[in-house]
PDB file of C-alpha atoms and ligand atoms in Angstrom:
ATOM      1  CA  UNK A   1       0.000   0.000   0.000  1.00 45.00           C
ATOM      2  CA  UNK A   2       2.921   2.371  -0.576  1.00 47.00           C
ATOM      3  CA  UNK A   3       1.596   5.637  -1.986  1.00 47.00           C
ATOM      4  CA  UNK A   4       2.960   6.370  -5.446  1.00 47.00           C
ATOM      5  CA  UNK A   5       2.840  10.115  -5.118  1.00 51.00           C
ATOM      6  CA  UNK A   6       6.351  11.325  -5.648  1.00 52.00           C
ATOM      7  CA  UNK A   7       7.625  10.181  -8.955  1.00 51.00           C
ATOM      8  CA  UNK A   8      10.415   7.897  -7.872  1.00 47.00           C
ATOM      9  CA  UNK A   9      11.773   7.154 -11.351  1.00 49.00           C
ATOM     10  CA  UNK A  10      11.669  10.786 -12.495  1.00 46.00           C
ATOM     11  CA  UNK A  11      14.896  12.108 -13.955  1.00 46.00           C
ATOM     12  CA  UNK A  12      16.967  14.586 -11.981  1.00 50.00           C
ATOM     13  CA  UNK A  13      16.307  17.277 -14.531  1.00 84.00           C
ATOM     14  CA  UNK A  14      13.077  17.831 -16.383  1.00 96.00           C
ATOM     15  CA  UNK A  15      12.712  20.108 -19.361  1.00 98.00           C
ATOM     16  CA  UNK A  16       9.518  22.051 -20.024  1.00 98.00           C
ATOM     17  CA  UNK A  17       9.022  24.210 -23.099  1.00 98.00           C
ATOM     18  CA  UNK A  18       6.206  26.736 -23.203  1.00 98.00           C
ATOM     19  CA  UNK A  19       5.047  27.914 -26.612  1.00 98.00           C
ATOM     20  CA  UNK A  20       3.001  31.122 -26.440  1.00 98.00           C
ATOM     21  CA  UNK A  21       2.248  34.500 -28.015  1.00 98.00           C
ATOM     22  CA  UNK A  22       2.772  36.155 -24.600  1.00 98.00           C
ATOM     23  CA  UNK A  23       6.136  35.047 -23.175  1.00 98.00           C
ATOM     24  CA  UNK A  24       6.276  38.062 -20.847  1.00 98.00           C
ATOM     25  CA  UNK A  25       3.372  36.610 -18.859  1.00 98.00           C
ATOM     26  CA  UNK A  26       5.772  33.931 -17.579  1.00 98.00           C
ATOM     27  CA  UNK A  27       8.697  36.046 -16.397  1.00 97.00           C
ATOM     28  CA  UNK A  28       7.808  36.709 -12.760  1.00 97.00           C
ATOM     29  CA  UNK A  29       6.158  33.286 -12.488  1.00 97.00           C
ATOM     30  CA  UNK A  30       9.288  31.434 -13.575  1.00 97.00           C
ATOM     31  CA  UNK A  31      11.694  33.663 -11.645  1.00 95.00           C
ATOM     32  CA  UNK A  32       9.667  33.402  -8.417  1.00 92.00           C
ATOM     33  CA  UNK A  33      10.959  31.699  -5.308  1.00 85.00           C
ATOM     34  CA  UNK A  34      10.163  28.015  -5.769  1.00 90.00           C
ATOM     35  CA  UNK A  35      10.613  27.725  -9.535  1.00 95.00           C
ATOM     36  CA  UNK A  36      13.460  30.234  -9.684  1.00 95.00           C
ATOM     37  CA  UNK A  37      15.495  28.235  -7.146  1.00 94.00           C
ATOM     38  CA  UNK A  38      14.688  24.903  -8.792  1.00 94.00           C
ATOM     39  CA  UNK A  39      15.811  26.289 -12.157  1.00 95.00           C
ATOM     40  CA  UNK A  40      19.013  27.724 -10.702  1.00 94.00           C
ATOM     41  CA  UNK A  41      19.699  24.404  -8.976  1.00 93.00           C
ATOM     42  CA  UNK A  42      19.388  22.625 -12.345  1.00 94.00           C
ATOM     43  CA  UNK A  43      16.412  20.526 -11.237  1.00 95.00           C
ATOM     44  CA  UNK A  44      14.203  21.859 -13.999  1.00 96.00           C
ATOM     45  CA  UNK A  45      14.878  23.572 -17.299  1.00 97.00           C
ATOM     46  CA  UNK A  46      11.981  25.761 -18.453  1.00 97.00           C
ATOM     47  CA  UNK A  47      12.090  27.696 -21.726  1.00 98.00           C
ATOM     48  CA  UNK A  48       9.544  30.005 -23.289  1.00 98.00           C
ATOM     49  CA  UNK A  49       9.251  30.509 -27.048  1.00 98.00           C
ATOM     50  CA  UNK A  50       7.037  32.948 -28.952  1.00 98.00           C
ATOM     51  CA  UNK A  51       5.459  31.282 -31.959  1.00 98.00           C
ATOM     52  CA  UNK A  52       4.933  34.668 -33.600  1.00 98.00           C
ATOM     53  CA  UNK A  53       8.665  34.408 -34.397  1.00 98.00           C
ATOM     54  CA  UNK A  54       7.727  31.503 -36.703  1.00 98.00           C
ATOM     55  CA  UNK A  55       5.030  33.424 -38.588  1.00 98.00           C
ATOM     56  CA  UNK A  56       5.580  34.412 -42.210  1.00 97.00           C
ATOM     57  CA  UNK A  57       5.364  37.877 -43.746  1.00 97.00           C
ATOM     58  CA  UNK A  58       6.155  41.355 -42.572  1.00 97.00           C
ATOM     59  CA  UNK A  59       3.104  41.335 -40.318  1.00 97.00           C
ATOM     60  CA  UNK A  60       3.959  38.021 -38.643  1.00 98.00           C
ATOM     61  CA  UNK A  61       0.306  37.031 -38.837  1.00 98.00           C
ATOM     62  CA  UNK A  62      -0.680  34.150 -36.530  1.00 98.00           C
ATOM     63  CA  UNK A  63      -4.489  34.215 -36.720  1.00 97.00           C
ATOM     64  CA  UNK A  64      -7.200  34.292 -39.363  1.00 97.00           C
ATOM     65  CA  UNK A  65     -10.978  34.065 -39.729  1.00 97.00           C
ATOM     66  CA  UNK A  66     -12.662  30.657 -39.406  1.00 97.00           C
ATOM     67  CA  UNK A  67     -13.807  28.824 -42.554  1.00 98.00           C
ATOM     68  CA  UNK A  68     -17.574  28.507 -42.496  1.00 97.00           C
ATOM     69  CA  UNK A  69     -17.961  31.738 -40.582  1.00 97.00           C
ATOM     70  CA  UNK A  70     -18.315  32.403 -36.888  1.00 95.00           C
ATOM     71  CA  UNK A  71     -16.995  34.869 -34.353  1.00 94.00           C
ATOM     72  CA  UNK A  72     -13.396  35.734 -33.651  1.00 95.00           C
ATOM     73  CA  UNK A  73     -10.128  34.515 -35.041  1.00 97.00           C
ATOM     74  CA  UNK A  74      -8.372  31.146 -35.034  1.00 97.00           C
ATOM     75  CA  UNK A  75      -4.679  30.407 -34.663  1.00 98.00           C
ATOM     76  CA  UNK A  76      -3.267  29.392 -38.032  1.00 98.00           C
ATOM     77  CA  UNK A  77      -1.525  26.012 -38.104  1.00 98.00           C
ATOM     78  CA  UNK A  78       1.830  26.951 -39.652  1.00 98.00           C
ATOM     79  CA  UNK A  79       3.410  29.258 -37.026  1.00 98.00           C
ATOM     80  CA  UNK A  80       2.576  27.138 -34.005  1.00 98.00           C
ATOM     81  CA  UNK A  81       3.405  23.792 -35.662  1.00 98.00           C
ATOM     82  CA  UNK A  82       6.734  25.114 -37.018  1.00 98.00           C
ATOM     83  CA  UNK A  83       7.566  26.520 -33.607  1.00 98.00           C
ATOM     84  CA  UNK A  84       6.883  23.267 -31.770  1.00 98.00           C
ATOM     85  CA  UNK A  85       8.864  21.312 -34.364  1.00 98.00           C
ATOM     86  CA  UNK A  86      11.837  23.670 -33.978  1.00 98.00           C
ATOM     87  CA  UNK A  87      11.713  23.438 -30.188  1.00 98.00           C
ATOM     88  CA  UNK A  88      11.420  19.633 -30.350  1.00 98.00           C
ATOM     89  CA  UNK A  89      14.602  19.426 -32.419  1.00 98.00           C
ATOM     90  CA  UNK A  90      16.614  21.041 -29.620  1.00 98.00           C
ATOM     91  CA  UNK A  91      16.595  17.830 -27.557  1.00 97.00           C
ATOM     92  CA  UNK A  92      14.899  14.426 -27.445  1.00 97.00           C
ATOM     93  CA  UNK A  93      11.273  15.258 -28.322  1.00 98.00           C
ATOM     94  CA  UNK A  94       8.837  15.752 -25.444  1.00 98.00           C
ATOM     95  CA  UNK A  95       5.179  15.002 -24.852  1.00 98.00           C
ATOM     96  CA  UNK A  96       3.124  17.756 -26.487  1.00 98.00           C
ATOM     97  CA  UNK A  97       0.240  19.191 -24.468  1.00 98.00           C
ATOM     98  CA  UNK A  98      -2.115  21.822 -25.856  1.00 98.00           C
ATOM     99  CA  UNK A  99      -3.966  23.875 -23.260  1.00 98.00           C
ATOM    100  CA  UNK A 100      -7.580  24.159 -24.397  1.00 97.00           C
ATOM    101  CA  UNK A 101     -10.898  24.370 -22.504  1.00 96.00           C
ATOM    102  CA  UNK A 102     -12.172  21.257 -24.322  1.00 96.00           C
ATOM    103  CA  UNK A 103      -9.275  19.041 -23.273  1.00 97.00           C
ATOM    104  CA  UNK A 104      -9.022  16.328 -20.639  1.00 98.00           C
ATOM    105  CA  UNK A 105      -9.547  17.857 -17.227  1.00 98.00           C
ATOM    106  CA  UNK A 106      -6.349  18.151 -15.185  1.00 98.00           C
ATOM    107  CA  UNK A 107      -6.312  16.201 -11.925  1.00 97.00           C
ATOM    108  CA  UNK A 108      -3.590  14.886  -9.614  1.00 96.00           C
ATOM    109  CA  UNK A 109      -3.238  11.469 -11.341  1.00 97.00           C
ATOM    110  CA  UNK A 110      -2.660  13.262 -14.658  1.00 98.00           C
ATOM    111  CA  UNK A 111      -0.197  15.652 -12.944  1.00 98.00           C
ATOM    112  CA  UNK A 112       1.723  12.627 -11.593  1.00 97.00           C
ATOM    113  CA  UNK A 113       1.773  11.083 -15.045  1.00 97.00           C
ATOM    114  CA  UNK A 114       3.120  14.305 -16.594  1.00 98.00           C
ATOM    115  CA  UNK A 115       5.741  14.557 -13.847  1.00 96.00           C
ATOM    116  CA  UNK A 116       7.190  11.203 -15.007  1.00 95.00           C
ATOM    117  CA  UNK A 117       8.157  12.677 -18.371  1.00 97.00           C
ATOM    118  CA  UNK A 118      11.671  13.824 -19.192  1.00 96.00           C
ATOM    119  CA  UNK A 119      10.230  16.596 -21.290  1.00 98.00           C
ATOM    120  CA  UNK A 120       6.947  18.430 -21.837  1.00 98.00           C
ATOM    121  CA  UNK A 121       6.005  20.954 -24.501  1.00 99.00           C
ATOM    122  CA  UNK A 122       3.062  23.106 -23.412  1.00 99.00           C
ATOM    123  CA  UNK A 123       1.276  24.964 -26.199  1.00 98.00           C
ATOM    124  CA  UNK A 124      -0.856  27.956 -25.212  1.00 98.00           C
ATOM    125  CA  UNK A 125      -3.793  29.070 -27.350  1.00 94.00           C
ATOM    126  CA  UNK A 126      -5.411  32.500 -27.632  1.00 88.00           C
ATOM    127  CA  UNK A 127      -8.396  33.968 -29.463  1.00 81.00           C
ATOM    128  CA  UNK A 128     -11.079  31.391 -30.300  1.00 91.00           C
ATOM    129  CA  UNK A 129      -8.559  28.539 -30.341  1.00 95.00           C
ATOM    130  CA  UNK A 130      -6.388  26.577 -32.755  1.00 97.00           C
ATOM    131  CA  UNK A 131      -7.066  25.331 -36.250  1.00 98.00           C
ATOM    132  CA  UNK A 132      -7.991  21.673 -35.617  1.00 97.00           C
ATOM    133  CA  UNK A 133      -5.034  20.425 -37.678  1.00 98.00           C
ATOM    134  CA  UNK A 134      -2.526  21.700 -35.109  1.00 98.00           C
ATOM    135  CA  UNK A 135      -3.419  18.923 -32.686  1.00 98.00           C
ATOM    136  CA  UNK A 136      -3.251  16.268 -35.411  1.00 98.00           C
ATOM    137  CA  UNK A 137       0.007  17.494 -36.924  1.00 98.00           C
ATOM    138  CA  UNK A 138       1.704  17.596 -33.520  1.00 98.00           C
ATOM    139  CA  UNK A 139       0.135  14.355 -32.210  1.00 98.00           C
ATOM    140  CA  UNK A 140      -0.691  16.445 -29.165  1.00 98.00           C
ATOM    141  CA  UNK A 141      -2.978  15.772 -26.251  1.00 98.00           C
ATOM    142  CA  UNK A 142      -5.343  18.477 -25.031  1.00 98.00           C
ATOM    143  CA  UNK A 143      -5.658  19.441 -21.375  1.00 98.00           C
ATOM    144  CA  UNK A 144      -8.088  21.819 -19.650  1.00 98.00           C
ATOM    145  CA  UNK A 145      -7.791  23.055 -16.083  1.00 98.00           C
ATOM    146  CA  UNK A 146     -11.541  23.144 -15.443  1.00 97.00           C
ATOM    147  CA  UNK A 147     -14.991  23.810 -16.792  1.00 96.00           C
ATOM    148  CA  UNK A 148     -14.802  27.557 -17.373  1.00 95.00           C
ATOM    149  CA  UNK A 149     -13.297  29.673 -20.123  1.00 95.00           C
ATOM    150  CA  UNK A 150     -10.049  31.626 -19.921  1.00 97.00           C
ATOM    151  CA  UNK A 151      -8.916  34.084 -22.570  1.00 96.00           C
ATOM    152  CA  UNK A 152      -5.832  32.017 -23.274  1.00 97.00           C
ATOM    153  CA  UNK A 153      -3.886  28.948 -22.234  1.00 98.00           C
ATOM    154  CA  UNK A 154      -1.067  30.818 -20.447  1.00 98.00           C
ATOM    155  CA  UNK A 155      -2.532  30.742 -16.952  1.00 98.00           C
ATOM    156  CA  UNK A 156      -3.493  27.093 -17.496  1.00 98.00           C
ATOM    157  CA  UNK A 157       0.103  26.317 -18.523  1.00 98.00           C
ATOM    158  CA  UNK A 158       1.336  27.936 -15.302  1.00 98.00           C
ATOM    159  CA  UNK A 159      -1.053  25.703 -13.369  1.00 98.00           C
ATOM    160  CA  UNK A 160       0.391  22.638 -15.094  1.00 98.00           C
ATOM    161  CA  UNK A 161       3.990  23.794 -14.513  1.00 98.00           C
ATOM    162  CA  UNK A 162       3.384  24.475 -10.825  1.00 97.00           C
ATOM    163  CA  UNK A 163       1.519  21.224 -10.170  1.00 97.00           C
ATOM    164  CA  UNK A 164       4.065  19.104 -12.075  1.00 97.00           C
ATOM    165  CA  UNK A 165       7.325  20.676 -10.927  1.00 96.00           C
ATOM    166  CA  UNK A 166       6.499  20.403  -7.232  1.00 94.00           C
ATOM    167  CA  UNK A 167       6.554  16.611  -7.735  1.00 94.00           C
ATOM    168  CA  UNK A 168      10.041  16.672  -9.224  1.00 92.00           C
ATOM    169  CA  UNK A 169      12.350  15.414  -6.467  1.00 88.00           C
ATOM    170  CA  UNK A 170      14.238  18.272  -4.831  1.00 88.00           C
ATOM    171  CA  UNK A 171      11.962  21.077  -5.999  1.00 88.00           C
ATOM    172  CA  UNK A 172       9.880  21.257  -2.840  1.00 84.00           C
ATOM    173  CA  UNK A 173      12.738  20.504  -0.488  1.00 75.00           C
ATOM    174  CA  UNK A 174      10.278  18.617   1.705  1.00 73.00           C
ATOM    175  CA  UNK A 175       9.210  15.427  -0.045  1.00 73.00           C
ATOM    176  CA  UNK A 176       6.942  14.484   2.831  1.00 70.00           C
ATOM    177  CA  UNK A 177       4.780  17.556   2.303  1.00 74.00           C
ATOM    178  CA  UNK A 178       3.979  16.478  -1.270  1.00 76.00           C
ATOM    179  CA  UNK A 179       3.197  12.982  -0.053  1.00 73.00           C
ATOM    180  CA  UNK A 180       0.664  14.369   2.403  1.00 80.00           C
ATOM    181  CA  UNK A 181      -0.982  16.826   0.003  1.00 84.00           C
ATOM    182  CA  UNK A 182      -4.620  16.711  -0.903  1.00 86.00           C
ATOM    183  CA  UNK A 183      -5.417  14.250  -3.737  1.00 88.00           C
ATOM    184  CA  UNK A 184      -2.196  12.352  -3.049  1.00 87.00           C
ATOM    185  CA  UNK A 185      -1.752   8.921  -1.549  1.00 85.00           C
ATOM    186  CA  UNK A 186      -3.772   5.851  -2.451  1.00 87.00           C
ATOM    187  CA  UNK A 187      -7.089   7.277  -1.243  1.00 90.00           C
ATOM    188  CA  UNK A 188      -6.788  10.676  -2.967  1.00 91.00           C
ATOM    189  CA  UNK A 189      -8.454  12.452  -0.063  1.00 95.00           C
ATOM    190  CA  UNK A 190      -8.456  16.219   0.421  1.00 95.00           C
ATOM    191  CA  UNK A 191      -6.813  17.366   3.614  1.00 94.00           C
ATOM    192  CA  UNK A 192      -8.917  17.963   6.697  1.00 96.00           C
ATOM    193  CA  UNK A 193      -8.568  21.046   8.904  1.00 97.00           C
ATOM    194  CA  UNK A 194      -5.162  21.982  10.333  1.00 97.00           C
ATOM    195  CA  UNK A 195      -4.258  24.301  13.182  1.00 98.00           C
ATOM    196  CA  UNK A 196      -1.293  26.262  14.465  1.00 98.00           C
ATOM    197  CA  UNK A 197      -0.862  28.631  17.411  1.00 98.00           C
ATOM    198  CA  UNK A 198      -2.627  30.124  19.268  1.00 98.00           C
ATOM    199  CA  UNK A 199      -4.639  27.371  20.959  1.00 98.00           C
ATOM    200  CA  UNK A 200      -7.594  29.708  21.130  1.00 98.00           C
ATOM    201  CA  UNK A 201      -8.438  32.332  18.504  1.00 98.00           C
ATOM    202  CA  UNK A 202     -11.478  34.587  19.027  1.00 98.00           C
ATOM    203  CA  UNK A 203     -13.133  31.883  21.084  1.00 98.00           C
ATOM    204  CA  UNK A 204     -12.354  29.152  18.534  1.00 98.00           C
ATOM    205  CA  UNK A 205     -10.408  26.271  20.069  1.00 98.00           C
ATOM    206  CA  UNK A 206      -7.940  23.857  18.520  1.00 98.00           C
ATOM    207  CA  UNK A 207      -9.498  20.349  18.732  1.00 98.00           C
ATOM    208  CA  UNK A 208      -8.381  18.746  22.000  1.00 98.00           C
ATOM    209  CA  UNK A 209      -7.163  15.565  20.315  1.00 98.00           C
ATOM    210  CA  UNK A 210      -4.391  17.447  18.492  1.00 98.00           C
ATOM    211  CA  UNK A 211      -2.943  18.477  21.838  1.00 98.00           C
ATOM    212  CA  UNK A 212      -3.124  14.941  23.253  1.00 98.00           C
ATOM    213  CA  UNK A 213       0.254  13.719  22.042  1.00 98.00           C
ATOM    214  CA  UNK A 214      -1.364  10.396  21.090  1.00 98.00           C
ATOM    215  CA  UNK A 215      -0.029  10.004  17.547  1.00 98.00           C
ATOM    216  CA  UNK A 216      -2.156   6.953  16.744  1.00 98.00           C
ATOM    217  CA  UNK A 217      -5.396   8.682  17.709  1.00 98.00           C
ATOM    218  CA  UNK A 218      -4.322  11.868  15.932  1.00 98.00           C
ATOM    219  CA  UNK A 219      -3.606   9.945  12.722  1.00 97.00           C
ATOM    220  CA  UNK A 220      -7.014   8.218  12.905  1.00 98.00           C
ATOM    221  CA  UNK A 221      -8.776  11.551  13.600  1.00 98.00           C
ATOM    222  CA  UNK A 222      -7.020  13.210  10.676  1.00 97.00           C
ATOM    223  CA  UNK A 223      -8.006  10.370   8.392  1.00 96.00           C
ATOM    224  CA  UNK A 224     -11.663  10.645   9.467  1.00 97.00           C
ATOM    225  CA  UNK A 225     -11.583  14.387   8.884  1.00 97.00           C
ATOM    226  CA  UNK A 226     -10.065  13.888   5.426  1.00 96.00           C
ATOM    227  CA  UNK A 227     -12.731  11.313   4.499  1.00 95.00           C
ATOM    228  CA  UNK A 228     -15.483  13.688   5.672  1.00 96.00           C
ATOM    229  CA  UNK A 229     -13.996  16.688   3.823  1.00 95.00           C
ATOM    230  CA  UNK A 230     -13.656  14.608   0.645  1.00 94.00           C
ATOM    231  CA  UNK A 231     -17.263  13.444   0.898  1.00 94.00           C
ATOM    232  CA  UNK A 232     -18.527  16.996   1.320  1.00 94.00           C
ATOM    233  CA  UNK A 233     -16.820  18.275  -1.795  1.00 90.00           C
ATOM    234  CA  UNK A 234     -17.607  15.302  -4.056  1.00 74.00           C
ATOM    235  CA  UNK A 235     -21.361  15.903  -3.770  1.00 69.00           C
ATOM    236  CA  UNK A 236     -21.611  17.747  -7.064  1.00 59.00           C
ATOM    237  CA  UNK A 237     -19.078  15.851  -9.137  1.00 60.00           C
ATOM    238  CA  UNK A 238     -18.301  15.128 -11.911  1.00 62.00           C
ATOM    239  CA  UNK A 239     -19.983  18.257 -13.286  1.00 62.00           C
ATOM    240  CA  UNK A 240     -20.945  20.690 -10.571  1.00 55.00           C
ATOM    241  CA  UNK A 241     -23.391  22.832 -12.531  1.00 63.00           C
ATOM    242  CA  UNK A 242     -26.627  21.924 -14.319  1.00 69.00           C
ATOM    243  CA  UNK A 243     -26.682  21.760 -18.092  1.00 72.00           C
ATOM    244  CA  UNK A 244     -29.604  23.918 -19.222  1.00 74.00           C
ATOM    245  CA  UNK A 245     -29.998  27.298 -20.912  1.00 71.00           C
ATOM    246  CA  UNK A 246     -27.085  28.932 -22.769  1.00 70.00           C
ATOM    247  CA  UNK A 247     -24.791  31.016 -20.586  1.00 68.00           C
ATOM    248  CA  UNK A 248     -25.497  34.758 -20.737  1.00 75.00           C
ATOM    249  CA  UNK A 249     -22.986  36.859 -22.648  1.00 76.00           C
ATOM    250  CA  UNK A 250     -22.444  40.436 -21.531  1.00 78.00           C
ATOM    251  CA  UNK A 251     -20.971  42.725 -24.126  1.00 69.00           C
ATOM    252  CA  UNK A 252     -20.964  46.469 -23.793  1.00 62.00           C
ATOM    253  CA  UNK A 253     -22.545  48.399 -26.645  1.00 50.00           C
ATOM    254  CA  UNK A 254     -24.543  45.486 -28.055  1.00 42.00           C
TER     255      UNK A 254
HETATM  256 CL1  6GU B   1      -6.382  25.164 -20.893  1.00 93.96          CL
HETATM  257  N1  6GU B   1      -7.598  27.294 -21.875  1.00 93.96           N
HETATM  258  C1  6GU B   1      -8.603  28.179 -21.907  1.00 93.96           C
HETATM  259  N2  6GU B   1      -8.588  29.154 -22.828  1.00 93.96           N
HETATM  260  N3  6GU B   1      -9.621  28.150 -21.064  1.00 93.96           N
HETATM  261  C2  6GU B   1      -9.609  27.163 -20.161  1.00 93.96           C
HETATM  262  C3  6GU B   1      -8.610  26.220 -20.060  1.00 93.96           C
HETATM  263  C4  6GU B   1      -7.594  26.304 -20.966  1.00 93.96           C
HETATM  264  N4  6GU B   1      -8.893  25.376 -19.053  1.00 93.96           N
HETATM  265  C5  6GU B   1     -10.035  25.816 -18.552  1.00 93.96           C
HETATM  266  N5  6GU B   1     -10.476  26.885 -19.211  1.00 93.96           N
END
């Protein structure tokens, strides 16, 4: 019954490429404390490439109107496919993931699976999405971070990077904390309530059992709390909202 949370056979260094029209969105994210240190320590290698650099013509056009009509613009296949191909040639090719709202929903088992890879290439969409041939040409998989719409895949890519890299050995510094996280371990429970000092806060007391020093009872209590917390939040799954009338669209001036 050993939990398979931390990816024991993961390589020391993992490479992640991010392909986007907005590389500047990633600067403070990648330079921040946890990821910045892990990159400096050589645990992870993360590179950001702008696929506009692979667009043809003086205007470096990356989007165009959809065949058959419809609102907005689509990402043309050539710039993004050429960009991913160029990036893939830099090292042994990685698993290609396109961030799109219609993709497979990200969860901790998928995060653990991605964390086993030597290399990931994350492709961020914008506008109304990609020409459908991008996914085919790249043999990519599509991942979504939840049932709501973002204006682009960049924030979703950051979610994937953060969830995956914290499982790379050495990144967190404290392997035990990843093992005890919500959705980890064989039961995939969310964590129950936790407490720190003071023992009493505005009349709210820390549960007596946590002060008892009885580690067996504390472990059992925590497990019960985790089971209860998991049950409470699973009530609405897998889709937590009803499917009925079309969602309202608010646009000024229309
Ligand atoms: Cl990956 N992209 C966009 N544009 N919206 C999303 C998403 C991704 N995941 C949930 N919503």
